[in-house]
mmCIF file of C-alpha atoms and ligand atoms in Angstrom:
data_model
loop_
_atom_site.group_PDB
_atom_site.id
_atom_site.type_symbol
_atom_site.label_atom_id
_atom_site.label_comp_id
_atom_site.label_asym_id
_atom_site.label_seq_id
_atom_site.Cartn_x
_atom_site.Cartn_y
_atom_site.Cartn_z
ATOM 1 C CA MET S 1 -20.276 -27.507 -25.413
ATOM 2 C CA GLN S 2 -19.225 -27.873 -29.066
ATOM 3 C CA ASP S 3 -18.658 -31.488 -30.220
ATOM 4 C CA THR S 4 -15.251 -32.131 -30.372
ATOM 5 C CA GLU S 5 -13.675 -34.923 -32.641
ATOM 6 C CA THR S 6 -13.564 -38.231 -31.051
ATOM 7 C CA VAL S 7 -10.087 -39.315 -29.999
ATOM 8 C CA SER S 8 -8.990 -42.122 -32.127
ATOM 9 C CA THR S 9 -8.204 -44.336 -29.146
ATOM 10 C CA GLY S 10 -11.022 -45.646 -27.401
ATOM 11 C CA ASN S 11 -8.833 -46.731 -24.444
ATOM 12 C CA CYS S 12 -6.153 -45.487 -22.491
ATOM 13 C CA VAL S 13 -2.812 -46.056 -23.928
ATOM 14 C CA ILE S 14 -1.840 -46.641 -27.868
ATOM 15 C CA ASP S 15 1.657 -47.580 -29.197
ATOM 16 C CA THR S 16 2.766 -45.115 -32.001
ATOM 17 C CA GLN S 17 5.864 -45.074 -33.442
ATOM 18 C CA PHE S 18 7.146 -41.643 -32.913
ATOM 19 C CA PRO S 19 9.908 -41.041 -35.589
ATOM 20 C CA TRP S 20 11.898 -38.028 -35.829
ATOM 21 C CA ALA S 21 13.775 -36.062 -38.280
ATOM 22 C CA GLY S 22 16.969 -37.514 -40.245
ATOM 23 C CA SER S 23 19.479 -39.883 -38.806
ATOM 24 C CA ARG S 24 18.247 -40.075 -35.449
ATOM 25 C CA ARG S 25 14.875 -41.422 -36.559
ATOM 26 C CA GLN S 26 15.632 -44.942 -35.294
ATOM 27 C CA ARG S 27 16.844 -43.537 -31.713
ATOM 28 C CA TYR S 28 13.811 -41.664 -31.015
ATOM 29 C CA ARG S 29 11.130 -44.559 -32.236
ATOM 30 C CA ARG S 30 9.261 -44.535 -28.703
ATOM 31 C CA THR S 31 5.826 -45.059 -27.341
ATOM 32 C CA VAL S 32 3.744 -42.192 -26.216
ATOM 33 C CA GLU S 33 0.329 -42.448 -24.716
ATOM 34 C CA VAL S 34 -2.671 -40.825 -25.925
ATOM 35 C CA MET S 35 -5.729 -40.680 -23.004
ATOM 36 C CA PRO S 36 -8.924 -39.083 -23.818
ATOM 37 C CA SER S 37 -10.173 -36.294 -21.329
ATOM 38 C CA HIS S 38 -12.820 -36.674 -19.148
ATOM 39 C CA LEU S 39 -15.871 -34.275 -19.037
ATOM 40 C CA ALA S 40 -16.392 -32.265 -15.829
ATOM 41 C CA ASP S 41 -18.555 -29.331 -14.805
ATOM 42 C CA VAL S 42 -17.003 -26.306 -13.534
ATOM 43 C CA GLY S 43 -18.911 -23.348 -12.314
ATOM 44 C CA GLY S 44 -21.674 -24.126 -15.002
ATOM 45 C CA ILE S 45 -19.280 -24.482 -17.722
ATOM 46 C CA PRO S 46 -18.593 -28.215 -19.339
ATOM 47 C CA VAL S 47 -14.706 -28.682 -19.369
ATOM 48 C CA ARG S 48 -12.255 -31.175 -20.709
ATOM 49 C CA ARG S 49 -10.241 -32.600 -17.942
ATOM 50 C CA ALA S 50 -7.088 -34.124 -19.277
ATOM 51 C CA LEU S 51 -5.207 -34.225 -16.048
ATOM 52 C CA PRO S 52 -4.983 -36.389 -13.592
ATOM 53 C CA GLN S 53 -5.683 -39.768 -15.460
ATOM 54 C CA ARG S 54 -6.409 -42.731 -13.680
ATOM 55 C CA THR S 55 -2.920 -44.095 -14.957
ATOM 56 C CA ARG S 56 -1.268 -40.928 -14.753
ATOM 57 C CA ARG S 57 -1.709 -38.401 -11.840
ATOM 58 C CA LEU S 58 1.234 -35.854 -12.433
ATOM 59 C CA VAL S 59 3.693 -34.491 -15.509
ATOM 60 C CA GLY S 60 6.261 -32.906 -13.887
ATOM 61 C CA ALA S 61 4.443 -30.723 -10.843
ATOM 62 C CA TRP S 62 1.709 -30.407 -13.267
ATOM 63 C CA CYS S 63 -1.540 -32.095 -11.461
ATOM 64 C CA PHE S 64 -4.727 -30.512 -13.248
ATOM 65 C CA VAL S 65 -5.431 -29.665 -16.936
ATOM 66 C CA ASP S 66 -9.228 -28.117 -17.426
ATOM 67 C CA HIS S 67 -9.806 -27.109 -20.997
ATOM 68 C CA PHE S 68 -13.148 -25.063 -20.812
ATOM 69 C CA GLY S 69 -14.887 -23.684 -23.708
ATOM 70 C CA PRO S 70 -15.434 -22.420 -26.259
ATOM 71 C CA ALA S 71 -18.942 -21.205 -24.373
ATOM 72 C CA ALA S 72 -20.946 -18.125 -23.862
ATOM 73 C CA ALA S 73 -18.635 -15.079 -22.785
ATOM 74 C CA ASP S 74 -20.419 -15.288 -19.284
ATOM 75 C CA ALA S 75 -20.655 -18.729 -19.033
ATOM 76 C CA MET S 76 -17.952 -19.555 -16.154
ATOM 77 C CA GLN S 77 -19.237 -18.424 -12.742
ATOM 78 C CA ILE S 78 -17.370 -19.545 -9.785
ATOM 79 C CA GLY S 79 -18.008 -18.451 -6.185
ATOM 80 C CA PRO S 80 -15.381 -18.456 -3.467
ATOM 81 C CA HIS S 81 -13.894 -21.663 -2.551
ATOM 82 C CA PRO S 82 -10.439 -22.822 -0.974
ATOM 83 C CA HIS S 83 -7.147 -24.408 -2.187
ATOM 84 C CA ILE S 84 -4.281 -25.716 -0.548
ATOM 85 C CA GLY S 85 -1.063 -26.973 -1.880
ATOM 86 C CA LEU S 86 -1.091 -25.813 -5.110
ATOM 87 C CA GLN S 87 -0.848 -23.169 -7.651
ATOM 88 C CA THR S 88 -3.742 -22.445 -10.235
ATOM 89 C CA VAL S 89 -2.568 -20.960 -13.710
ATOM 90 C CA THR S 90 -5.609 -19.253 -15.831
ATOM 91 C CA TRP S 91 -4.883 -19.032 -19.246
ATOM 92 C CA LEU S 92 -7.549 -17.523 -21.860
ATOM 93 C CA LEU S 93 -7.907 -17.767 -25.659
ATOM 94 C CA ASP S 94 -10.802 -15.997 -25.563
ATOM 95 C CA GLY S 95 -12.914 -14.137 -23.050
ATOM 96 C CA GLU S 96 -12.197 -12.014 -19.833
ATOM 97 C CA VAL S 97 -12.340 -13.262 -16.297
ATOM 98 C CA VAL S 98 -12.097 -11.242 -13.196
ATOM 99 C CA HIS S 99 -10.327 -12.892 -10.098
ATOM 100 C CA HIS S 100 -10.806 -12.173 -6.384
ATOM 101 C CA ASP S 101 -8.787 -13.784 -3.961
ATOM 102 C CA SER S 102 -8.738 -13.632 0.384
ATOM 103 C CA ILE S 103 -5.348 -11.549 0.172
ATOM 104 C CA GLY S 104 -7.134 -8.817 -1.535
ATOM 105 C CA SER S 105 -6.334 -9.446 -5.068
ATOM 106 C CA GLU S 106 -8.715 -8.245 -7.600
ATOM 107 C CA GLN S 107 -7.722 -8.992 -11.210
ATOM 108 C CA VAL S 108 -8.996 -8.988 -14.723
ATOM 109 C CA ILE S 109 -7.565 -11.503 -17.249
ATOM 110 C CA ARG S 110 -7.282 -11.173 -20.987
ATOM 111 C CA PRO S 111 -5.815 -13.320 -23.720
ATOM 112 C CA GLY S 112 -2.381 -13.621 -23.916
ATOM 113 C CA GLN S 113 -2.247 -12.791 -20.009
ATOM 114 C CA LEU S 114 -1.422 -15.200 -17.106
ATOM 115 C CA ASN S 115 -2.890 -15.280 -13.763
ATOM 116 C CA LEU S 116 -0.977 -17.367 -11.184
ATOM 117 C CA MET S 117 -2.371 -17.835 -7.703
ATOM 118 C CA THR S 118 0.045 -19.861 -5.181
ATOM 119 C CA ALA S 119 -2.404 -21.223 -2.740
ATOM 120 C CA GLY S 120 0.280 -22.348 -0.200
ATOM 121 C CA SER S 121 -1.283 -23.305 3.174
ATOM 122 C CA GLY S 122 -4.613 -21.987 2.131
ATOM 123 C CA ILE S 123 -6.165 -18.897 -0.068
ATOM 124 C CA ALA S 124 -9.546 -18.706 -1.381
ATOM 125 C CA HIS S 125 -10.693 -17.369 -4.666
ATOM 126 C CA ALA S 126 -13.599 -16.217 -6.911
ATOM 127 C CA GLU S 127 -13.495 -16.416 -10.770
ATOM 128 C CA GLU S 128 -16.342 -14.887 -12.701
ATOM 129 C CA ALA S 129 -16.316 -14.442 -16.463
ATOM 130 C CA THR S 130 -17.271 -10.883 -17.021
ATOM 131 C CA GLY S 131 -19.234 -11.701 -20.620
ATOM 132 C CA ASN S 132 -17.101 -8.416 -21.850
ATOM 133 C CA ALA S 133 -16.253 -10.716 -24.968
ATOM 134 C CA ALA S 134 -17.552 -12.902 -28.064
ATOM 135 C CA ARG S 135 -16.887 -15.969 -25.828
ATOM 136 C CA LEU S 136 -15.104 -17.765 -23.573
ATOM 137 C CA HIS S 137 -12.362 -20.347 -24.266
ATOM 138 C CA GLY S 138 -9.105 -21.025 -22.056
ATOM 139 C CA ALA S 139 -7.337 -23.750 -19.685
ATOM 140 C CA GLN S 140 -6.979 -23.596 -15.833
ATOM 141 C CA LEU S 141 -3.872 -25.796 -14.729
ATOM 142 C CA TRP S 142 -2.801 -26.538 -11.234
ATOM 143 C CA VAL S 143 0.777 -27.392 -10.279
ATOM 144 C CA ALA S 144 1.277 -29.262 -6.811
ATOM 145 C CA LEU S 145 3.459 -27.772 -4.714
ATOM 146 C CA PRO S 146 6.644 -29.262 -3.546
ATOM 147 C CA ASP S 147 6.839 -30.319 0.246
ATOM 148 C CA ARG S 148 9.347 -27.721 0.853
ATOM 149 C CA THR S 149 6.789 -24.785 -0.164
ATOM 150 C CA ARG S 150 3.296 -26.256 -0.145
ATOM 151 C CA ASN S 151 2.375 -24.771 3.681
ATOM 152 C CA SER S 152 4.095 -21.289 2.283
ATOM 153 C CA ASP S 153 2.157 -18.206 2.435
ATOM 154 C CA PRO S 154 -0.443 -17.713 -0.239
ATOM 155 C CA ALA S 155 0.675 -15.653 -2.906
ATOM 156 C CA PHE S 156 -0.936 -13.924 -6.342
ATOM 157 C CA GLU S 157 0.963 -12.790 -9.772
ATOM 158 C CA HIS S 158 -0.639 -11.321 -12.754
ATOM 159 C CA HIS S 159 1.660 -10.841 -15.749
ATOM 160 C CA GLY S 160 0.270 -8.597 -18.197
ATOM 161 C CA ALA S 161 2.606 -9.784 -21.014
ATOM 162 C CA LEU S 162 4.743 -13.188 -21.435
ATOM 163 C CA PRO S 163 7.978 -13.598 -23.416
ATOM 164 C CA GLN S 164 7.583 -15.130 -26.751
ATOM 165 C CA VAL S 165 9.528 -16.506 -29.489
ATOM 166 C CA SER S 166 9.367 -18.005 -32.804
ATOM 167 C CA ALA S 167 10.054 -21.403 -33.951
ATOM 168 C CA GLY S 168 9.503 -22.490 -37.464
ATOM 169 C CA SER S 169 5.762 -21.639 -38.308
ATOM 170 C CA PHE S 170 4.968 -21.701 -34.451
ATOM 171 C CA ASP S 171 4.779 -18.698 -31.878
ATOM 172 C CA VAL S 172 5.565 -19.993 -28.572
ATOM 173 C CA THR S 173 4.613 -18.088 -25.317
ATOM 174 C CA VAL S 174 6.372 -19.089 -22.153
ATOM 175 C CA LEU S 175 3.747 -19.085 -19.191
ATOM 176 C CA VAL S 176 5.937 -20.783 -16.689
ATOM 177 C CA GLY S 177 9.930 -21.716 -17.228
ATOM 178 C CA GLU S 178 12.120 -21.117 -20.302
ATOM 179 C CA LEU S 179 12.138 -22.369 -23.608
ATOM 180 C CA LEU S 180 14.310 -21.372 -26.637
ATOM 181 C CA GLU S 181 15.631 -17.665 -25.313
ATOM 182 C CA ALA S 182 12.277 -16.787 -23.696
ATOM 183 C CA ARG S 183 12.111 -16.899 -19.734
ATOM 184 C CA SER S 184 8.746 -16.226 -17.952
ATOM 185 C CA GLY S 185 9.023 -14.119 -14.933
ATOM 186 C CA ALA S 186 6.276 -16.182 -13.197
ATOM 187 C CA ARG S 187 7.253 -18.069 -10.144
ATOM 188 C CA THR S 188 7.850 -21.718 -9.976
ATOM 189 C CA ASP S 189 8.625 -23.877 -7.223
ATOM 190 C CA SER S 190 9.623 -26.997 -9.121
ATOM 191 C CA PRO S 191 11.518 -27.149 -12.044
ATOM 192 C CA LEU S 192 8.634 -26.780 -14.710
ATOM 193 C CA LEU S 193 7.575 -25.220 -18.328
ATOM 194 C CA GLY S 194 4.324 -24.258 -19.530
ATOM 195 C CA VAL S 195 4.062 -22.785 -22.970
ATOM 196 C CA ASP S 196 1.304 -21.901 -25.521
ATOM 197 C CA LEU S 197 1.758 -22.878 -28.875
ATOM 198 C CA ALA S 198 0.403 -21.053 -31.780
ATOM 199 C CA GLY S 199 0.792 -22.591 -35.402
ATOM 200 C CA ARG S 200 0.518 -21.569 -38.861
ATOM 201 C CA PRO S 201 0.449 -24.377 -41.446
ATOM 202 C CA GLY S 202 4.135 -25.720 -41.304
ATOM 203 C CA ALA S 203 6.479 -27.254 -38.454
ATOM 204 C CA ALA S 204 9.002 -26.479 -35.946
ATOM 205 C CA SER S 205 11.290 -28.534 -33.713
ATOM 206 C CA LEU S 206 11.589 -27.335 -30.180
ATOM 207 C CA PRO S 207 14.429 -28.285 -27.943
ATOM 208 C CA LEU S 208 13.366 -30.508 -24.806
ATOM 209 C CA ARG S 209 15.132 -31.659 -21.788
ATOM 210 C CA ARG S 210 15.957 -34.792 -21.046
ATOM 211 C CA ASP S 211 15.219 -34.516 -17.254
ATOM 212 C CA PHE S 212 12.177 -33.210 -17.929
ATOM 213 C CA GLU S 213 8.666 -35.510 -18.663
ATOM 214 C CA TYR S 214 6.321 -33.618 -21.457
ATOM 215 C CA CYS S 215 2.602 -33.631 -22.498
ATOM 216 C CA ILE S 216 0.817 -31.875 -24.857
ATOM 217 C CA VAL S 217 -3.063 -30.665 -24.592
ATOM 218 C CA VAL S 218 -4.109 -29.112 -27.778
ATOM 219 C CA LEU S 219 -7.019 -26.213 -27.263
ATOM 220 C CA ASP S 220 -8.110 -25.547 -30.927
ATOM 221 C CA GLY S 221 -7.296 -27.631 -34.440
ATOM 222 C CA ARG S 222 -5.048 -30.288 -34.995
ATOM 223 C CA LEU S 223 -1.486 -30.935 -33.750
ATOM 224 C CA THR S 224 0.931 -33.526 -35.398
ATOM 225 C CA VAL S 225 3.561 -34.568 -32.877
ATOM 226 C CA GLY S 226 6.014 -36.830 -34.410
ATOM 227 C CA VAL S 227 3.139 -39.141 -36.478
ATOM 228 C CA THR S 228 0.672 -38.686 -33.860
ATOM 229 C CA ASP S 229 -2.278 -36.546 -34.422
ATOM 230 C CA VAL S 230 -3.884 -34.645 -31.213
ATOM 231 C CA VAL S 231 -7.269 -32.821 -31.139
ATOM 232 C CA PRO S 232 -9.017 -31.241 -28.297
ATOM 233 C CA GLY S 233 -10.425 -33.523 -25.902
ATOM 234 C CA ALA S 234 -6.884 -35.705 -24.944
ATOM 235 C CA LEU S 235 -3.735 -35.674 -23.341
ATOM 236 C CA LEU S 236 -0.523 -36.742 -25.253
ATOM 237 C CA TYR S 237 1.837 -38.212 -22.838
ATOM 238 C CA LEU S 238 5.512 -38.239 -23.942
ATOM 239 C CA GLY S 239 7.334 -38.874 -21.185
ATOM 240 C CA ARG S 240 11.381 -38.165 -20.480
ATOM 241 C CA ASP S 241 14.556 -38.373 -22.363
ATOM 242 C CA LEU S 242 13.356 -36.500 -25.362
ATOM 243 C CA ASP S 243 15.696 -33.931 -26.950
ATOM 244 C CA GLU S 244 13.590 -32.356 -29.160
ATOM 245 C CA LEU S 245 10.032 -32.305 -30.232
ATOM 246 C CA PRO S 246 8.925 -32.332 -33.622
ATOM 247 C CA ILE S 247 5.279 -30.806 -34.324
ATOM 248 C CA ALA S 248 3.531 -29.655 -37.385
ATOM 249 C CA CYS S 249 -0.143 -28.490 -38.366
ATOM 250 C CA ASP S 250 -1.920 -28.040 -41.770
ATOM 251 C CA ALA S 251 -4.347 -25.313 -40.248
ATOM 252 C CA PRO S 252 -4.089 -23.228 -37.294
ATOM 253 C CA VAL S 253 -3.685 -24.759 -34.084
ATOM 254 C CA ARG S 254 -3.325 -23.659 -30.291
ATOM 255 C CA ALA S 255 -1.956 -26.235 -28.138
ATOM 256 C CA LEU S 256 -0.206 -26.442 -24.570
ATOM 257 C CA LEU S 257 2.958 -27.926 -23.996
ATOM 258 C CA LEU S 258 3.603 -28.842 -20.123
ATOM 259 C CA GLY S 259 6.515 -30.493 -18.421
ATOM 260 C CA GLY S 260 8.961 -30.533 -15.708
ATOM 261 C CA GLU S 261 11.245 -32.460 -13.711
ATOM 262 C CA PRO S 262 9.272 -35.462 -11.935
ATOM 263 C CA LEU S 263 8.099 -34.045 -8.774
ATOM 264 C CA GLY S 264 8.833 -37.309 -6.912
ATOM 265 C CA GLU S 265 6.518 -37.013 -4.148
ATOM 266 C CA ASP S 266 3.276 -38.982 -3.340
ATOM 267 C CA VAL S 267 0.861 -36.246 -4.307
ATOM 268 C CA VAL S 268 -2.964 -36.735 -3.222
ATOM 269 C CA MET S 269 -5.989 -34.634 -4.697
ATOM 270 C CA TRP S 270 -9.388 -34.180 -3.338
ATOM 271 C CA TRP S 271 -11.721 -31.405 -4.276
ATOM 272 C CA ASN S 272 -9.713 -28.460 -3.985
ATOM 273 C CA PHE S 273 -6.891 -29.586 -2.413
ATOM 274 C CA VAL S 274 -3.395 -31.091 -3.120
ATOM 275 C CA GLY S 275 -1.857 -32.615 -0.258
ATOM 276 C CA ARG S 276 0.106 -35.509 1.019
ATOM 277 C CA SER S 277 -2.617 -37.117 3.486
ATOM 278 C CA ARG S 278 -6.497 -37.360 3.718
ATOM 279 C CA ASP S 279 -6.163 -36.013 7.526
ATOM 280 C CA GLU S 280 -4.841 -32.526 5.560
ATOM 281 C CA PHE S 281 -8.251 -32.699 3.474
ATOM 282 C CA ASP S 282 -10.433 -33.327 6.539
ATOM 283 C CA ALA S 283 -8.771 -30.668 8.460
ATOM 284 C CA ALA S 284 -8.909 -28.043 5.371
ATOM 285 C CA ARG S 285 -12.553 -29.006 4.862
ATOM 286 C CA GLU S 286 -13.554 -28.502 8.252
ATOM 287 C CA GLN S 287 -11.740 -25.125 8.482
ATOM 288 C CA TRP S 288 -13.807 -23.952 5.387
ATOM 289 C CA ASN S 289 -16.784 -25.142 5.967
ATOM 290 C CA ALA S 290 -16.651 -23.645 9.656
ATOM 291 C CA GLY S 291 -15.671 -20.061 8.106
ATOM 292 C CA SER S 292 -11.703 -20.221 9.457
ATOM 293 C CA ASP S 293 -9.587 -17.503 9.058
ATOM 294 C CA ARG S 294 -7.083 -19.659 7.461
ATOM 295 C CA PHE S 295 -8.681 -18.995 4.181
ATOM 296 C CA GLY S 296 -9.867 -15.551 4.626
ATOM 297 C CA GLU S 297 -13.001 -13.707 2.744
ATOM 298 C CA VAL S 298 -13.259 -13.285 -0.707
ATOM 299 C CA THR S 299 -15.468 -10.279 -2.159
ATOM 300 C CA SER S 300 -17.928 -11.761 -4.671
ATOM 301 C CA ALA S 301 -21.489 -11.560 -4.992
ATOM 302 C CA ARG S 302 -21.866 -15.136 -5.485
ATOM 303 C CA ALA S 303 -22.239 -17.789 -2.831
ATOM 304 C CA ARG S 304 -19.477 -19.534 -1.235
ATOM 305 C CA ILE S 305 -18.933 -23.189 -2.387
ATOM 306 C CA PRO S 306 -19.089 -25.387 0.531
ATOM 307 C CA ALA S 307 -16.505 -28.436 0.525
ATOM 308 C CA PRO S 308 -18.440 -31.822 0.364
ATOM 309 C CA LEU S 309 -18.675 -33.873 3.423
ATOM 310 C CA VAL S 310 -16.922 -36.985 1.749
HETATM 311 MN MN1 MN O 401 -10.115 -22.211 -7.754
#
């Protein structure tokens, strides 16, 4: 993995002033949190895991944010493994990955496209970089499904093109939810927003919803949010009750703005599973390791990844 800039906070939380434009400067002065991502390895590729954090498990229904690469184009090779209770959102800045799952989906994804897999009661998939690119760089995000739909049938969507809108010097691509006049057709099971921000030198102000909480993860470059600079390797948590988001950059930048209505459910995560109790995980682990048809079969040359015993 390339070296990234060290996040200026050594610890979890800093207080920073967050002045906003014009007469509302005082009103919006507030505290935000900058939390360093932790490093992990997924399928041979190092990742910066921005969420979950020890002190913050969810942002809206977003429960997992992995930023991988830039790395060799074929670096990510993840054999068949199961999921329950979540959606996986795959988003590439560079590279090409093929997805196979146990409901028969086979889908190549390229930059600008969205793969959205809804695990529901159980699915398995494999994700393999094809190597047909100069390098691999992207993010995989998980969304915790609400209790209402978390045991639903598994599903998969590919969106070959997504709505885009300009705001100031930023191009905004809406992966899920809606922002400005752009609305994604991707399935959401709770009120949610996920957008890619591609900035050229300059600034923008994005309208936010006061009932959503938001965070930002920078994938490339440096983004100034209010008066806080954010670089790869950190989660900027903004909280709720914001009407607008002032962003700026002095060089090209790519970042994800994620948000949603707080889920308000006690979500538990273990390995590749999202649920509400340890008992659910014990059952899913035993079923996956025993080859139960709950998770089906995945077409892949890679070995199945067994669930850990503890
Ligand atoms: Mn997966």
